[in-house]
Coordinates of N, CA and C and ligand atoms in Angstrom, one line a residue:
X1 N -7.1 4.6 12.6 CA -6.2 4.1 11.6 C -5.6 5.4 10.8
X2 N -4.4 5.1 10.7 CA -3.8 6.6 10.1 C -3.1 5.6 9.0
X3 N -3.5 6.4 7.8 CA -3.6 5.8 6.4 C -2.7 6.8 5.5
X4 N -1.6 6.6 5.1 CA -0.5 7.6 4.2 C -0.8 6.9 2.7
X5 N -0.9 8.2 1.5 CA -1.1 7.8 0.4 C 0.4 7.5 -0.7
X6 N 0.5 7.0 -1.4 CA 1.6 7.2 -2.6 C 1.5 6.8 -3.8
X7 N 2.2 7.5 -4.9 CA 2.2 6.6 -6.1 C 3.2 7.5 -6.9
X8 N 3.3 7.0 -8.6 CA 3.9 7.8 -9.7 C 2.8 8.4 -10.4
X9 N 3.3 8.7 -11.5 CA 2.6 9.4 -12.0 C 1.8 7.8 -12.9
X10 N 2.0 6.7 -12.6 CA 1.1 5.8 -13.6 C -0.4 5.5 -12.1
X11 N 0.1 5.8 -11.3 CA -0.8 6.1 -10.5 C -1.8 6.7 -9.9
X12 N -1.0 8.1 -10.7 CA -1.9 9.3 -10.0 C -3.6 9.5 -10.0
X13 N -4.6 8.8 -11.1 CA -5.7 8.8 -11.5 C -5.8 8.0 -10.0
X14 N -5.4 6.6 -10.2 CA -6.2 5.6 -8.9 C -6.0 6.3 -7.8
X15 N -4.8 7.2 -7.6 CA -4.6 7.6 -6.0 C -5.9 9.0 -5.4
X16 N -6.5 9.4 -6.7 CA -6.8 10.6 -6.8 C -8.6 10.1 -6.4
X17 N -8.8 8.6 -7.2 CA -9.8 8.5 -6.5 C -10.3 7.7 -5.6
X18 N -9.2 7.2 -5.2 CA -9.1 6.4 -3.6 C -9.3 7.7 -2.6
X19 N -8.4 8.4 -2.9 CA -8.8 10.0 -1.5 C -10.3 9.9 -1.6
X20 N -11.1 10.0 -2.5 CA -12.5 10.3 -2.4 C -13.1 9.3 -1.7
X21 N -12.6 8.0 -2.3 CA -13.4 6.8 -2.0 C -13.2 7.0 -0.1
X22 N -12.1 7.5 0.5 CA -11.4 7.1 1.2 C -12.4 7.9 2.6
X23 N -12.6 9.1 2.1 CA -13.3 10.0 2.5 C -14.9 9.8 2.8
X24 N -15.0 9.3 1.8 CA -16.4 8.7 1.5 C -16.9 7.6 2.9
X25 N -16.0 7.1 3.2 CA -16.0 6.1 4.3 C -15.3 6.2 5.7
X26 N -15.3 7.6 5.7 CA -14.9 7.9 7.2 C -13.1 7.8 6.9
X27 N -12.4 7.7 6.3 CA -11.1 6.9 6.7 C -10.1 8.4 6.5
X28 N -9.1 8.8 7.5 CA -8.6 10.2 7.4 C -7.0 9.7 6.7
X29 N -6.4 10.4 5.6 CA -5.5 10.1 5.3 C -4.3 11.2 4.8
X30 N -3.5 10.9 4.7 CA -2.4 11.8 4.1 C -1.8 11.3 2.7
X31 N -1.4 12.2 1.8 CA -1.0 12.2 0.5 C 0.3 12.5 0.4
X32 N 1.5 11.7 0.0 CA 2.8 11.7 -0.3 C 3.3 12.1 -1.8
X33 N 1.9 12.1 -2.3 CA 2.3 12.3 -4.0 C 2.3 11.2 -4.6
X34 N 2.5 11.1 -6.1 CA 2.7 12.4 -6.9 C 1.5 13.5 -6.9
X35 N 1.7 14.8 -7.3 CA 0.6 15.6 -7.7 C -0.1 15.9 -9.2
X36 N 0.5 15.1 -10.4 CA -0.1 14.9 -11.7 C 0.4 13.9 -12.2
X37 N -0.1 13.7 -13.6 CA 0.7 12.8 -14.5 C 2.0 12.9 -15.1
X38 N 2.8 13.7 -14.5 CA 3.8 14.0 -15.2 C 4.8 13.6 -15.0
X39 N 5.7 13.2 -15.6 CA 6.5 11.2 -15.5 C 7.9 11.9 -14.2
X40 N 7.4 11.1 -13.3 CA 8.2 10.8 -12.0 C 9.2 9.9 -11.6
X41 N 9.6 9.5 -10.6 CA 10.3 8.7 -10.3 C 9.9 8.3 -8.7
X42 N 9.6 6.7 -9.3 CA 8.8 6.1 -8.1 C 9.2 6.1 -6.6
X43 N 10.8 5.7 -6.5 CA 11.0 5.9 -5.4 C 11.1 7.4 -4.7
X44 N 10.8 8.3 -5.1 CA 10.7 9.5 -4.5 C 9.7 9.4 -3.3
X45 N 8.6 8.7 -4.2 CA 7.2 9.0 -3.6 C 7.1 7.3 -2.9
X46 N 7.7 6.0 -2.9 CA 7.5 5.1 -2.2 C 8.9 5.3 -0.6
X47 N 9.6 6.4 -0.9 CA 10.6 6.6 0.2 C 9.5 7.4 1.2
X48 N 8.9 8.0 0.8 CA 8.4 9.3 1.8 C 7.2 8.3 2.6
X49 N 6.6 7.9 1.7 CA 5.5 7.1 2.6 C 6.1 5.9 3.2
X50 N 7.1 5.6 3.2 CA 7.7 4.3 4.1 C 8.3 5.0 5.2
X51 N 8.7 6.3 5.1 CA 9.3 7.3 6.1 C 8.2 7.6 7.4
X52 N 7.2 8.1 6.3 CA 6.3 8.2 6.8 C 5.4 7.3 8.4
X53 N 5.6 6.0 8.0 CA 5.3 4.8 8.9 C 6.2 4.8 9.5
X54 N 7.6 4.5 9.3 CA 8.3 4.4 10.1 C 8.7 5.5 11.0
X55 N 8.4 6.4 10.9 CA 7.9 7.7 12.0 C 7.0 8.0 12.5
X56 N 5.6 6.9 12.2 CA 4.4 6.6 13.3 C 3.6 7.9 12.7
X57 N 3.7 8.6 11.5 CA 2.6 9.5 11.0 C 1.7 8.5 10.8
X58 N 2.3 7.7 10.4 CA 0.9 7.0 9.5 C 1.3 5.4 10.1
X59 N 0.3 4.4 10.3 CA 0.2 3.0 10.1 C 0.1 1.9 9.2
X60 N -0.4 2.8 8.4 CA -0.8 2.0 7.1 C -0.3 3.0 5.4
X61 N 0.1 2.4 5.0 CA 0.4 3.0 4.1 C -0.2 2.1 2.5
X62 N -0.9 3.0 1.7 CA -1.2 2.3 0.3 C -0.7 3.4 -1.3
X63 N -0.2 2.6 -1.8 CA 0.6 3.2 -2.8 C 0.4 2.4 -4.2
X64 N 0.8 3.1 -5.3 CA 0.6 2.7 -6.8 C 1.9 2.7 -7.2
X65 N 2.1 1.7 -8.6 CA 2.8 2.5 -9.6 C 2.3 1.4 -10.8
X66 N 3.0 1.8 -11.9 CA 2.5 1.2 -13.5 C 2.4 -0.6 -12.8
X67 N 3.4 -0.9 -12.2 CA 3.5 -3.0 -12.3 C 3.3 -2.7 -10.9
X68 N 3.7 -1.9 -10.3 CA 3.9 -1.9 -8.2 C 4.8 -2.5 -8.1
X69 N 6.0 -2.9 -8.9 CA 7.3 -3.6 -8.7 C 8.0 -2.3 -8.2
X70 N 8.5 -1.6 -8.6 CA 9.3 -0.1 -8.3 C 8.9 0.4 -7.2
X71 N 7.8 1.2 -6.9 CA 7.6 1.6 -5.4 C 7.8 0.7 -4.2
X72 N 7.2 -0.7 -4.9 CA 7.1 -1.6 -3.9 C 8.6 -2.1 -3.1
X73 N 9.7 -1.9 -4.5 CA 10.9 -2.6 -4.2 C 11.4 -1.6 -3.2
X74 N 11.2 0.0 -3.4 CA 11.2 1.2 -2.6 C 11.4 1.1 -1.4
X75 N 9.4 0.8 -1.2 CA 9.4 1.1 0.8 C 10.0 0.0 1.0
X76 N 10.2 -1.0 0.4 CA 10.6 -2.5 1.2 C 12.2 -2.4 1.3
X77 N 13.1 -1.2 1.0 CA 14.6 -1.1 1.5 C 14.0 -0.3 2.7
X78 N 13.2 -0.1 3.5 CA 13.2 0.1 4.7 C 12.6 -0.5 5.7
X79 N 13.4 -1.0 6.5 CA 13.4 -1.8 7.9 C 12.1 -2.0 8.1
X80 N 11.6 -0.4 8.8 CA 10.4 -0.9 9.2 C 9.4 -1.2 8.2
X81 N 9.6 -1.7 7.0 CA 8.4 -1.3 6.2 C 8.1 -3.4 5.6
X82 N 6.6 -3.5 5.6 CA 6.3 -4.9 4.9 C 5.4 -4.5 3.9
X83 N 5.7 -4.5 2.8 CA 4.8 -3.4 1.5 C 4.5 -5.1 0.9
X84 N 3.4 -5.1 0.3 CA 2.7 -6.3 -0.4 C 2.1 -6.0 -1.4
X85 N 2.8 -6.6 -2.5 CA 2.3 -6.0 -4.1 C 1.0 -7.0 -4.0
X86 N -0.8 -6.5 -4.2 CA -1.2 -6.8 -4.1 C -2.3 -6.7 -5.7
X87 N -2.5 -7.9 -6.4 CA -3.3 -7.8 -7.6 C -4.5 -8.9 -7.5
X88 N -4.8 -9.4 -5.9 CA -6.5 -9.7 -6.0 C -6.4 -9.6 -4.2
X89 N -8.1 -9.7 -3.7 CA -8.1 -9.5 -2.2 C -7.6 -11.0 -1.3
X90 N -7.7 -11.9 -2.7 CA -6.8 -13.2 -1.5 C -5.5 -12.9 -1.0
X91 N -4.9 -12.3 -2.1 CA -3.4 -12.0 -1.9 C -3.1 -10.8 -1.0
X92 N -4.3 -9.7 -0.9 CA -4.4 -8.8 0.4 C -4.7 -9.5 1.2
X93 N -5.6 -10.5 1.5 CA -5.9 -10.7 3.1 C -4.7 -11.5 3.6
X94 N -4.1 -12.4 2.4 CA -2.7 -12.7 3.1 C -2.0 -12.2 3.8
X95 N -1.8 -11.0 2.9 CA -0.7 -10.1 3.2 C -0.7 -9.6 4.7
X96 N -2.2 -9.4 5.0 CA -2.2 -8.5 6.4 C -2.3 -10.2 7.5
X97 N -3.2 -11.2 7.2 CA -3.1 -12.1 8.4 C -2.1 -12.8 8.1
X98 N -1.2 -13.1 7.8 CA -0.2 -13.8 7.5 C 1.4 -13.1 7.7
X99 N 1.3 -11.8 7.3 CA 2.7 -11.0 6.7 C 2.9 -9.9 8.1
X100 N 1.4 -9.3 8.3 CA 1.2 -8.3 8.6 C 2.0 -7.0 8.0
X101 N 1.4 -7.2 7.0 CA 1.9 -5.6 6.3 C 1.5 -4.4 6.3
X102 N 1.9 -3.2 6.3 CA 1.9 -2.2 6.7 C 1.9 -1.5 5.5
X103 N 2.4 -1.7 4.2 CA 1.8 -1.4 2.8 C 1.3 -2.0 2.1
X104 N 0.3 -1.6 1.5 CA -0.6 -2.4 0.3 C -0.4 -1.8 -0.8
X105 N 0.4 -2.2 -1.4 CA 1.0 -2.0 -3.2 C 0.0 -2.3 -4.2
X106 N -0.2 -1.6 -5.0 CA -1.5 -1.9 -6.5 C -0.5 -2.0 -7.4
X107 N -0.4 -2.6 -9.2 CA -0.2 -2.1 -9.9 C -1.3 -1.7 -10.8
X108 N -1.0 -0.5 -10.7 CA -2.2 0.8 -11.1 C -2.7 0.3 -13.0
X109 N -1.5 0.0 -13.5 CA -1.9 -0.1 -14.5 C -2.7 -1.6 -15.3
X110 N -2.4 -2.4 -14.4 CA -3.1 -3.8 -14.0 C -4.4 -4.1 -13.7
X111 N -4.9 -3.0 -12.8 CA -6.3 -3.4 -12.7 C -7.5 -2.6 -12.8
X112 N -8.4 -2.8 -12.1 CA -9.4 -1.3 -12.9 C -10.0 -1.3 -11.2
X113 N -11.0 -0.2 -11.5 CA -11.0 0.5 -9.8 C -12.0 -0.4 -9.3
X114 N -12.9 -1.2 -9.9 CA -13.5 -2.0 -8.8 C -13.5 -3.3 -8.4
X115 N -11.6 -3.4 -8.7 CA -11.0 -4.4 -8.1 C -10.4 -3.8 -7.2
X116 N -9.3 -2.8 -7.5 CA -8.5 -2.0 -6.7 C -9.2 -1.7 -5.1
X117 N -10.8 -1.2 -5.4 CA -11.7 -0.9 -3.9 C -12.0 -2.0 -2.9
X118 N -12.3 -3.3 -4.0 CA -12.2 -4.3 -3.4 C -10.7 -5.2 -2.5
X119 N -9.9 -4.5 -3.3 CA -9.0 -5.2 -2.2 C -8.3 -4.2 -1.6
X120 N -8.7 -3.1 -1.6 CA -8.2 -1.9 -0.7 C -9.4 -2.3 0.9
X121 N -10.2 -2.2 0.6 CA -11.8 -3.0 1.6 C -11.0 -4.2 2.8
X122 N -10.4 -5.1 2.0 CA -10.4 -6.1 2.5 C -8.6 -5.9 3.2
X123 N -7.9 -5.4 2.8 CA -6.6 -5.2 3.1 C -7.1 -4.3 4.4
X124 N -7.8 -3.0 4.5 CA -7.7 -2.3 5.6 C -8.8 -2.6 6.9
X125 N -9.4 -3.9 6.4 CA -10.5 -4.4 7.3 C -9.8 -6.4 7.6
X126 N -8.7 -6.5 7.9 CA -8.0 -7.8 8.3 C -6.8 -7.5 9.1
X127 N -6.9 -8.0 9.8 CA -6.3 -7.8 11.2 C -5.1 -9.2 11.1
X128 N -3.7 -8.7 11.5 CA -2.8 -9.4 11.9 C -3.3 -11.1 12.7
X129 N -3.2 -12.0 12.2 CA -3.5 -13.7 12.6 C -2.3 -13.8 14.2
X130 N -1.4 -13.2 14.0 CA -0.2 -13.3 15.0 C 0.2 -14.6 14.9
X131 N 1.0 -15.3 16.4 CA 0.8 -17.0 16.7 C 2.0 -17.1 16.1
X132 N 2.0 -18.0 15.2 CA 3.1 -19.0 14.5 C 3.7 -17.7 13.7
X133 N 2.6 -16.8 12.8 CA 3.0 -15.7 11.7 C 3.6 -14.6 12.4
X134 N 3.8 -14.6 13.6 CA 4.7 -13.4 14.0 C 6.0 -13.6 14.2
X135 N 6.6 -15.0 14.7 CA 7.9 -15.5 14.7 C 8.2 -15.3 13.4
X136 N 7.9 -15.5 12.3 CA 8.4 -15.1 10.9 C 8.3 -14.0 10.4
X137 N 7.2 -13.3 11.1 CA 7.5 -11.8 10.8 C 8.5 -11.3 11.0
X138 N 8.9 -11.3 12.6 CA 9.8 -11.4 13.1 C 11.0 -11.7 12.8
X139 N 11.7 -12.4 11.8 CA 12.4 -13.3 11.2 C 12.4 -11.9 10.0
X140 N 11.6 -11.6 9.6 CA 12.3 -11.0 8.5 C 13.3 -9.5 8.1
X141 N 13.4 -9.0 9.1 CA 14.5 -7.9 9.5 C 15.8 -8.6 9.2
X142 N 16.7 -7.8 8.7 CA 18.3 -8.3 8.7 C 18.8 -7.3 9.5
Ligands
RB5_201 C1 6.5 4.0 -15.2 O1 6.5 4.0 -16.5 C2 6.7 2.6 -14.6 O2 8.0 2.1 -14.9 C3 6.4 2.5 -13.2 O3 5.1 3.0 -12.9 C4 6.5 1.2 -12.5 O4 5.7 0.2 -13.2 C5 7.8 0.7 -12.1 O5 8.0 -0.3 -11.5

């Protein structure tokens, strides 16, 4: 699994210790930024990592920002991208057996980290349902 990172600067702390966490657990990833706290602009950093996937660097993509509305709105103007603003692990496991999404959106400033690990856990360990949920996948490109 090839895992691309992103966020703003209301992010930057969670993304900083998801690399650790991330590392901690075998999982190899890439970092799209930001590099500190210092006030950004979200789609900078939700365009690169949706570029990112859609150029096959990466398969998975997980990103921050203050609500996860802004980044999220970001990767999701690109085709290939199904980004899922995600604030518990029910609403991640949907996202991947159901949606099959390719980003998992936090809002950073929403939750605290041992919710965030928990549904980072369960989002990169649920596998596409397919079947009925692919025709609608499918369905969602314009
Ligand atoms: C930054 O203050 C904040 O607007 C941003 O992190 C995000 O919440 C936007 O959707």
């Amino acid at each position: 699994m090839k895992i691309g990172l992103a966020c703003d600067h209301a992010g930057f702390k969670y993304k900083e210790k998801l690399k650790k966490y991330l590392s901690s657990k075998g999982y190899n990833f890439l970092d799209y930024g930001c590099d500190s706290e210092e006030s950004v602009d979200y789609p900078d950093f939700g365009h690169k990592l949706a570029n990112s996937i859609e150029n096959n660097e990466n398969n998975i993509g997980i990103q921050f920002c203050g609500t996860g509305n802004g980044i999220n709105m970001s990767a999701n103007k690109h085709q290939g991208i199904r980004a899922a603003l995600c604030w518990n692990t029910y609403i991640a496991e949907q996202a991947r057996l159901h949606n099959n999404a390719n980003i998992l959106t936090m809002p950073a400033r929403h939750l605290n980290w041992n919710e965030i690990k928990k549904i980072v856990d369960v989002f990169l360990n649920t596998e596409f349902e397919g079947g009925r949920h692919k025709k609608r996948v499918d369905k969602i490109k314009i």
